[in-house]
Short mmCIF file of the N, C-alpha and C atoms (twelve columns), coordinates in Angstrom:
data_MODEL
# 
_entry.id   MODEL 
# 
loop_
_atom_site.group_PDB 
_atom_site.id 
_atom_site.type_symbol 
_atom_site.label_atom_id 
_atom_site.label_alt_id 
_atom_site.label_comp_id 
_atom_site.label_asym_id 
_atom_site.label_seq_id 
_atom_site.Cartn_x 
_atom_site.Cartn_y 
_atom_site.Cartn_z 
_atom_site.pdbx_PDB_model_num 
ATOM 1   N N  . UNK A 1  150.004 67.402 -108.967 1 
ATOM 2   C CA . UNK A 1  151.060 66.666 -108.288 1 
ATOM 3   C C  . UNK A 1  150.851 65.166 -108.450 1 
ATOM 4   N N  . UNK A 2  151.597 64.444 -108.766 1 
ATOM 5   C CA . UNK A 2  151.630 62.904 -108.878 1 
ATOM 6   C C  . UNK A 2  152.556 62.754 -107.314 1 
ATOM 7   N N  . UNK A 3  151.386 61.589 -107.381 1 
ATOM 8   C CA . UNK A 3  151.372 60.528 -105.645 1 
ATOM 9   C C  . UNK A 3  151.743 59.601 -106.302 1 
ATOM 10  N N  . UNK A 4  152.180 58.279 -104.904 1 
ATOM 11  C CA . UNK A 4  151.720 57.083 -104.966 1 
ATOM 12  C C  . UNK A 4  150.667 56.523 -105.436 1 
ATOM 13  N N  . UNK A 5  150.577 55.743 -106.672 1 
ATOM 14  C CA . UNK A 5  149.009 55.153 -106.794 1 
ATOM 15  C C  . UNK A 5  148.662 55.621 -108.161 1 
ATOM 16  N N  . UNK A 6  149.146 56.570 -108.390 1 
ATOM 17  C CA . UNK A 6  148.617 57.547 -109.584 1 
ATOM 18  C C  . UNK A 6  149.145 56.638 -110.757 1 
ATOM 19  N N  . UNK A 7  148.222 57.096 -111.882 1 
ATOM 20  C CA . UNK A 7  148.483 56.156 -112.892 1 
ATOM 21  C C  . UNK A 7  148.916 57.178 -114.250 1 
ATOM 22  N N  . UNK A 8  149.695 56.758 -114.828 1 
ATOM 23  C CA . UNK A 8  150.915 57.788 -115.685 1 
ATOM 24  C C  . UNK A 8  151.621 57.288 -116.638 1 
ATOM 25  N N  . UNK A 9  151.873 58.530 -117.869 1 
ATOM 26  C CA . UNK A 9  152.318 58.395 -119.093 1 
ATOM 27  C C  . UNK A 9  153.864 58.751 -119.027 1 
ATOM 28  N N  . UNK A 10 154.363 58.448 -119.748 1 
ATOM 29  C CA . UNK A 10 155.474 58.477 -120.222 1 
ATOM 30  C C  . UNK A 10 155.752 60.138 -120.793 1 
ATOM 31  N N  . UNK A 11 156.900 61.089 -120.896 1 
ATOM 32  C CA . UNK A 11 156.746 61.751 -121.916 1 
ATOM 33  C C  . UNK A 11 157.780 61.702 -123.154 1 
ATOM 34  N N  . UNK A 12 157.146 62.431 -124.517 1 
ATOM 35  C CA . UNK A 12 158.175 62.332 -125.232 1 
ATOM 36  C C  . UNK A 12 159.345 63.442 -125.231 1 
ATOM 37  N N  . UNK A 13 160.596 63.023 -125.746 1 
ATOM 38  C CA . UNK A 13 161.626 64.289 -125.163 1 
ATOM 39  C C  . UNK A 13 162.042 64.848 -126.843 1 
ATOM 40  N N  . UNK A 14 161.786 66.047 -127.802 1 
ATOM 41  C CA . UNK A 14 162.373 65.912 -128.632 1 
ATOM 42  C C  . UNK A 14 161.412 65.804 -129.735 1 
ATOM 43  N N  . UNK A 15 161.898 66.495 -131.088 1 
ATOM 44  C CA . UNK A 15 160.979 66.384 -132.055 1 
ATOM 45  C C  . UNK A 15 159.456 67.046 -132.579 1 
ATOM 46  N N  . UNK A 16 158.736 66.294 -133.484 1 
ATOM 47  C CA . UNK A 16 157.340 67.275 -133.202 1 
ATOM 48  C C  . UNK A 16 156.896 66.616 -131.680 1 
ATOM 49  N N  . UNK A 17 157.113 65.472 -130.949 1 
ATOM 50  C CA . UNK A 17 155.723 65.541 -130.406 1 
ATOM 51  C C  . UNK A 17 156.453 65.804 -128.496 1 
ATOM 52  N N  . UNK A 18 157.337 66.876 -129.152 1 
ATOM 53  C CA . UNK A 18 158.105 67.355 -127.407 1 
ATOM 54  C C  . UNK A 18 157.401 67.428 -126.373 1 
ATOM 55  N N  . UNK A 19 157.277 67.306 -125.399 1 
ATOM 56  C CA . UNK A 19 156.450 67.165 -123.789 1 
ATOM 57  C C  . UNK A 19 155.010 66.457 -124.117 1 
ATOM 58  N N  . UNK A 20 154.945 65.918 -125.542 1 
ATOM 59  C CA . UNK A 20 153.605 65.231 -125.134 1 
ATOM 60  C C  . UNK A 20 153.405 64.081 -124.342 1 
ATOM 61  N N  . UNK A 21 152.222 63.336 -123.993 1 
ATOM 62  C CA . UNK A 21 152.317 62.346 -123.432 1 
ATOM 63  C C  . UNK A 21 152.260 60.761 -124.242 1 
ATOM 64  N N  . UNK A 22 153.126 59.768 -124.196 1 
ATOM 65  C CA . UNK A 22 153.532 58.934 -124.762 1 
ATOM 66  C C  . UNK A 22 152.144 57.862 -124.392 1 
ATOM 67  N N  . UNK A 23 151.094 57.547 -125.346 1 
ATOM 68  C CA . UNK A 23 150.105 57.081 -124.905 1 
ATOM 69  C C  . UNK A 23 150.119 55.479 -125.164 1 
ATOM 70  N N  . UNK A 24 151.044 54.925 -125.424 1 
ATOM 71  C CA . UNK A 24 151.179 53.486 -125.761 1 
ATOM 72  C C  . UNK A 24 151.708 52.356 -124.182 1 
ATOM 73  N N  . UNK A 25 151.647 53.265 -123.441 1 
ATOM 74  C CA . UNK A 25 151.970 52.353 -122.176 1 
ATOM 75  C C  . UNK A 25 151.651 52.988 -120.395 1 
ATOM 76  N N  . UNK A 26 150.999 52.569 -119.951 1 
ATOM 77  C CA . UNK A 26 150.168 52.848 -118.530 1 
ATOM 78  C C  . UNK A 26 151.489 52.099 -118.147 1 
ATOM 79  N N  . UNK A 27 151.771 53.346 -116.614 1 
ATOM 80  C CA . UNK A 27 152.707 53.353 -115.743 1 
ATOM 81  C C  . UNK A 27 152.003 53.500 -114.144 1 
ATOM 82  N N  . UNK A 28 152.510 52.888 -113.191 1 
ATOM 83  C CA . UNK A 28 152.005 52.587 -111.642 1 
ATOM 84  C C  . UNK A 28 153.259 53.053 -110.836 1 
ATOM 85  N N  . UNK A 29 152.640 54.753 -110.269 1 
ATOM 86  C CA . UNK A 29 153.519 54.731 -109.728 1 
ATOM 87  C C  . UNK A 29 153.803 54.350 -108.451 1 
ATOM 88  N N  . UNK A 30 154.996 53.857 -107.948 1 
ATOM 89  C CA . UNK A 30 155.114 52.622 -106.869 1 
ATOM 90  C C  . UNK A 30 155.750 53.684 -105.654 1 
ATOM 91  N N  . UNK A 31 156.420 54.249 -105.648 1 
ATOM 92  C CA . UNK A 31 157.184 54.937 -104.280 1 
ATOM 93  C C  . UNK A 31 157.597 56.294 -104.781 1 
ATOM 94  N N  . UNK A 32 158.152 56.579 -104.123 1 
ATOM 95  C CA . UNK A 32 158.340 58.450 -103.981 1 
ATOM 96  C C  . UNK A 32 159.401 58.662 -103.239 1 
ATOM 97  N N  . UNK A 33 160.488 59.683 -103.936 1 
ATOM 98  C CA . UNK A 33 161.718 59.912 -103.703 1 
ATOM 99  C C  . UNK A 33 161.898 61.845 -103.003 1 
ATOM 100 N N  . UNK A 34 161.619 62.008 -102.462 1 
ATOM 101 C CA . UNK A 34 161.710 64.043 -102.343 1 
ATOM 102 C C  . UNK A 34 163.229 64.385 -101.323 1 
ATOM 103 N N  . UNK A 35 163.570 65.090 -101.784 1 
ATOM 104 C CA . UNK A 35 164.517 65.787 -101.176 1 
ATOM 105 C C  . UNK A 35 164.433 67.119 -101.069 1 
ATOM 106 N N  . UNK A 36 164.612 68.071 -99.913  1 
ATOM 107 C CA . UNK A 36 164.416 69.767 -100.301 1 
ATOM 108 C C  . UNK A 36 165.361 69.875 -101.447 1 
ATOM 109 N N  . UNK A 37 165.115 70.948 -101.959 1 
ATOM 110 C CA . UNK A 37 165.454 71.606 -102.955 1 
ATOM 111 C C  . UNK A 37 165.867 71.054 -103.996 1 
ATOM 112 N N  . UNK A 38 165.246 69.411 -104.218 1 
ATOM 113 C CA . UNK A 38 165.215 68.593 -105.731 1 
ATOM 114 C C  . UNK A 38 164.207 68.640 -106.243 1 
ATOM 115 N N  . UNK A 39 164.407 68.204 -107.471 1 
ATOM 116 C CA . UNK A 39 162.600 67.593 -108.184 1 
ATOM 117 C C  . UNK A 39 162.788 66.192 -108.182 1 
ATOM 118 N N  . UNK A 40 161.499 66.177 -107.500 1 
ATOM 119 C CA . UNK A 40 160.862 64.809 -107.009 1 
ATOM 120 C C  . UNK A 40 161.002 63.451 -107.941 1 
ATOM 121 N N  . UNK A 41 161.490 62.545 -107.538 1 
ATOM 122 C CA . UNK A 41 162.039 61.780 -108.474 1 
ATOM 123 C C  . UNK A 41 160.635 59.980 -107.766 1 
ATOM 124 N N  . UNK A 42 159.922 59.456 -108.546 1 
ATOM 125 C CA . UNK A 42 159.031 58.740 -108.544 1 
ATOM 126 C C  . UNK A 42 159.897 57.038 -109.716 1 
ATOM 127 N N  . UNK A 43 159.055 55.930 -108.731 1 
ATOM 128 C CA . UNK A 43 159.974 54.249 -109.122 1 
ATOM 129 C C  . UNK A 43 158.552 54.164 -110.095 1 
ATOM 130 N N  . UNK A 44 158.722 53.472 -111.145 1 
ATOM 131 C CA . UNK A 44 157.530 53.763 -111.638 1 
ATOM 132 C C  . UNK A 44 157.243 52.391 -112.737 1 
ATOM 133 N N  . UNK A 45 156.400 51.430 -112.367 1 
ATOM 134 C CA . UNK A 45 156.630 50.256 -113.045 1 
ATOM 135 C C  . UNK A 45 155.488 50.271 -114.917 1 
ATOM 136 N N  . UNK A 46 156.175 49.941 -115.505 1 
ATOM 137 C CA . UNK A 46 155.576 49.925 -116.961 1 
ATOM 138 C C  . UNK A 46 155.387 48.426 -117.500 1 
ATOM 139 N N  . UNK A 47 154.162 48.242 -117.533 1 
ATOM 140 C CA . UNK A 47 153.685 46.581 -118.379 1 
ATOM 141 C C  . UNK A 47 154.521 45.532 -117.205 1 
ATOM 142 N N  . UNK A 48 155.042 45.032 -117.632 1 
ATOM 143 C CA . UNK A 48 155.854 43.682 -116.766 1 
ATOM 144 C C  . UNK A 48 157.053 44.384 -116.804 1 
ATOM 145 N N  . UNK A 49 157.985 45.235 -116.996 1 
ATOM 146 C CA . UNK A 49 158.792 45.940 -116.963 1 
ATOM 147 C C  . UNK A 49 159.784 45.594 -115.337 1 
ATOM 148 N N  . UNK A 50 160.647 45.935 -115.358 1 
ATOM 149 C CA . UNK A 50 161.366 46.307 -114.462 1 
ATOM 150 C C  . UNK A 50 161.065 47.363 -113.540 1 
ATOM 151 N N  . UNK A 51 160.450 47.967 -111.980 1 
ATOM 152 C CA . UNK A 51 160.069 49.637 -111.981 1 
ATOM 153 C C  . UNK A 51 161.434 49.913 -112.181 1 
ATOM 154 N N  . UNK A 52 161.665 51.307 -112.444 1 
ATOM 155 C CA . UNK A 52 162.371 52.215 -113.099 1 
ATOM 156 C C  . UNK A 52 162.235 53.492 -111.964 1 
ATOM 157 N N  . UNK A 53 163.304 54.312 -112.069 1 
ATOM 158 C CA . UNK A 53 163.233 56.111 -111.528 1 
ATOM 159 C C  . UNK A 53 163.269 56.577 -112.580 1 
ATOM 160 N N  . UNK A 54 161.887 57.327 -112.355 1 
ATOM 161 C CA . UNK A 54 161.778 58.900 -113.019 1 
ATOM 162 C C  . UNK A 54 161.498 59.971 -112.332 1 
ATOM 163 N N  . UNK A 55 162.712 61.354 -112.811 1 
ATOM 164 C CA . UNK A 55 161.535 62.531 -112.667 1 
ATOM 165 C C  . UNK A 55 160.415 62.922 -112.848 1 
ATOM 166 N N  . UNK A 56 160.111 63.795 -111.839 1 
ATOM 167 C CA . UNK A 56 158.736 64.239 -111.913 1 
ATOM 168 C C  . UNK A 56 158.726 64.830 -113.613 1 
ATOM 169 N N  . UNK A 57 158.980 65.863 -113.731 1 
ATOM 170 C CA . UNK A 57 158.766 66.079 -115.093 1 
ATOM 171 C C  . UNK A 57 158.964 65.542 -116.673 1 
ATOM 172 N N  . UNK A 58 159.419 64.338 -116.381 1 
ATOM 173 C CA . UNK A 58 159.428 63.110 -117.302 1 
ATOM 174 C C  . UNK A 58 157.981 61.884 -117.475 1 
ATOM 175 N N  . UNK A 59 157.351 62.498 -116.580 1 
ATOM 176 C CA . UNK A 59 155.782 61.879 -116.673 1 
ATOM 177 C C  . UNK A 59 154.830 62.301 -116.927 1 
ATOM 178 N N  . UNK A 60 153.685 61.823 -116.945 1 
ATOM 179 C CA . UNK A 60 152.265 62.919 -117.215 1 
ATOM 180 C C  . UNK A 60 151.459 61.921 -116.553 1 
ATOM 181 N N  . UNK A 61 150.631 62.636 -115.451 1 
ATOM 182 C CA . UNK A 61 149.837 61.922 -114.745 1 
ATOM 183 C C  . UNK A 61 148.467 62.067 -115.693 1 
ATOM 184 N N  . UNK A 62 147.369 60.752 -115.627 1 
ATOM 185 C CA . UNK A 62 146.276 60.940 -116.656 1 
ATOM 186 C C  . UNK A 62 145.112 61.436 -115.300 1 
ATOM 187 N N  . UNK A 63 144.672 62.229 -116.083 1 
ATOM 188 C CA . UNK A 63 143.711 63.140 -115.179 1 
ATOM 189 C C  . UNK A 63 141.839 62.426 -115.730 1 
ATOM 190 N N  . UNK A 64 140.997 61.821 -114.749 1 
ATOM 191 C CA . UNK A 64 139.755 61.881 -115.191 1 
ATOM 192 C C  . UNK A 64 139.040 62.868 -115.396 1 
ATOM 193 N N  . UNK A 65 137.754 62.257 -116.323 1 
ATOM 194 C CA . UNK A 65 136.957 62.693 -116.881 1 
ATOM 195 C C  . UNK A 65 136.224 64.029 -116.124 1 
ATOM 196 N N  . UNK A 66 136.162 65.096 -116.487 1 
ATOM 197 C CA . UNK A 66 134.965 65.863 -115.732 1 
ATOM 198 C C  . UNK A 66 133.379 65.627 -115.854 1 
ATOM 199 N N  . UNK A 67 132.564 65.343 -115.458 1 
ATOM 200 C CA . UNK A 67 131.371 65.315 -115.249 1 
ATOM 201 C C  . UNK A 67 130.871 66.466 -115.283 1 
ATOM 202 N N  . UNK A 68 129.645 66.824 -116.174 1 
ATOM 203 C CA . UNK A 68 129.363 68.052 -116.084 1 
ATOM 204 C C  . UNK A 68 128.564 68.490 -117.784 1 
# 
């Protein structure tokens, strides 16, 4: 689940590299939108960018390292 705070990729829509994650730009996500029975829609600022709304499934949250 992506929160507030979480730090996140872009995805691509289309082509060979469909649902991957777009690794050329770190996204902050800023606020959080939920409604019952929607998908969660997140403001999400990129570089000096404007923030922006995205769906949840239009992002990819980056997950750390496991230790181990």
């Amino acid at each position: 689940m992506i929160k507030v705070g979480d730090i996140v990729f872009r995805r691509y829509w289309g082509g060979l590299k469909n649902n991957q994650p777009n690794e050329s730009e770190l996204g902050l996500v800023i606020k959080e939108f939920k409604e019952k029975g929607a998908v969660p829609q997140y403001c999400v600022q990129f570089s000096q960018e404007t923030p922006k709304w995205y769906y949840q499934h239009d992002l990819y949250k980056i997950l750390g390292e496991k230790n181990g």
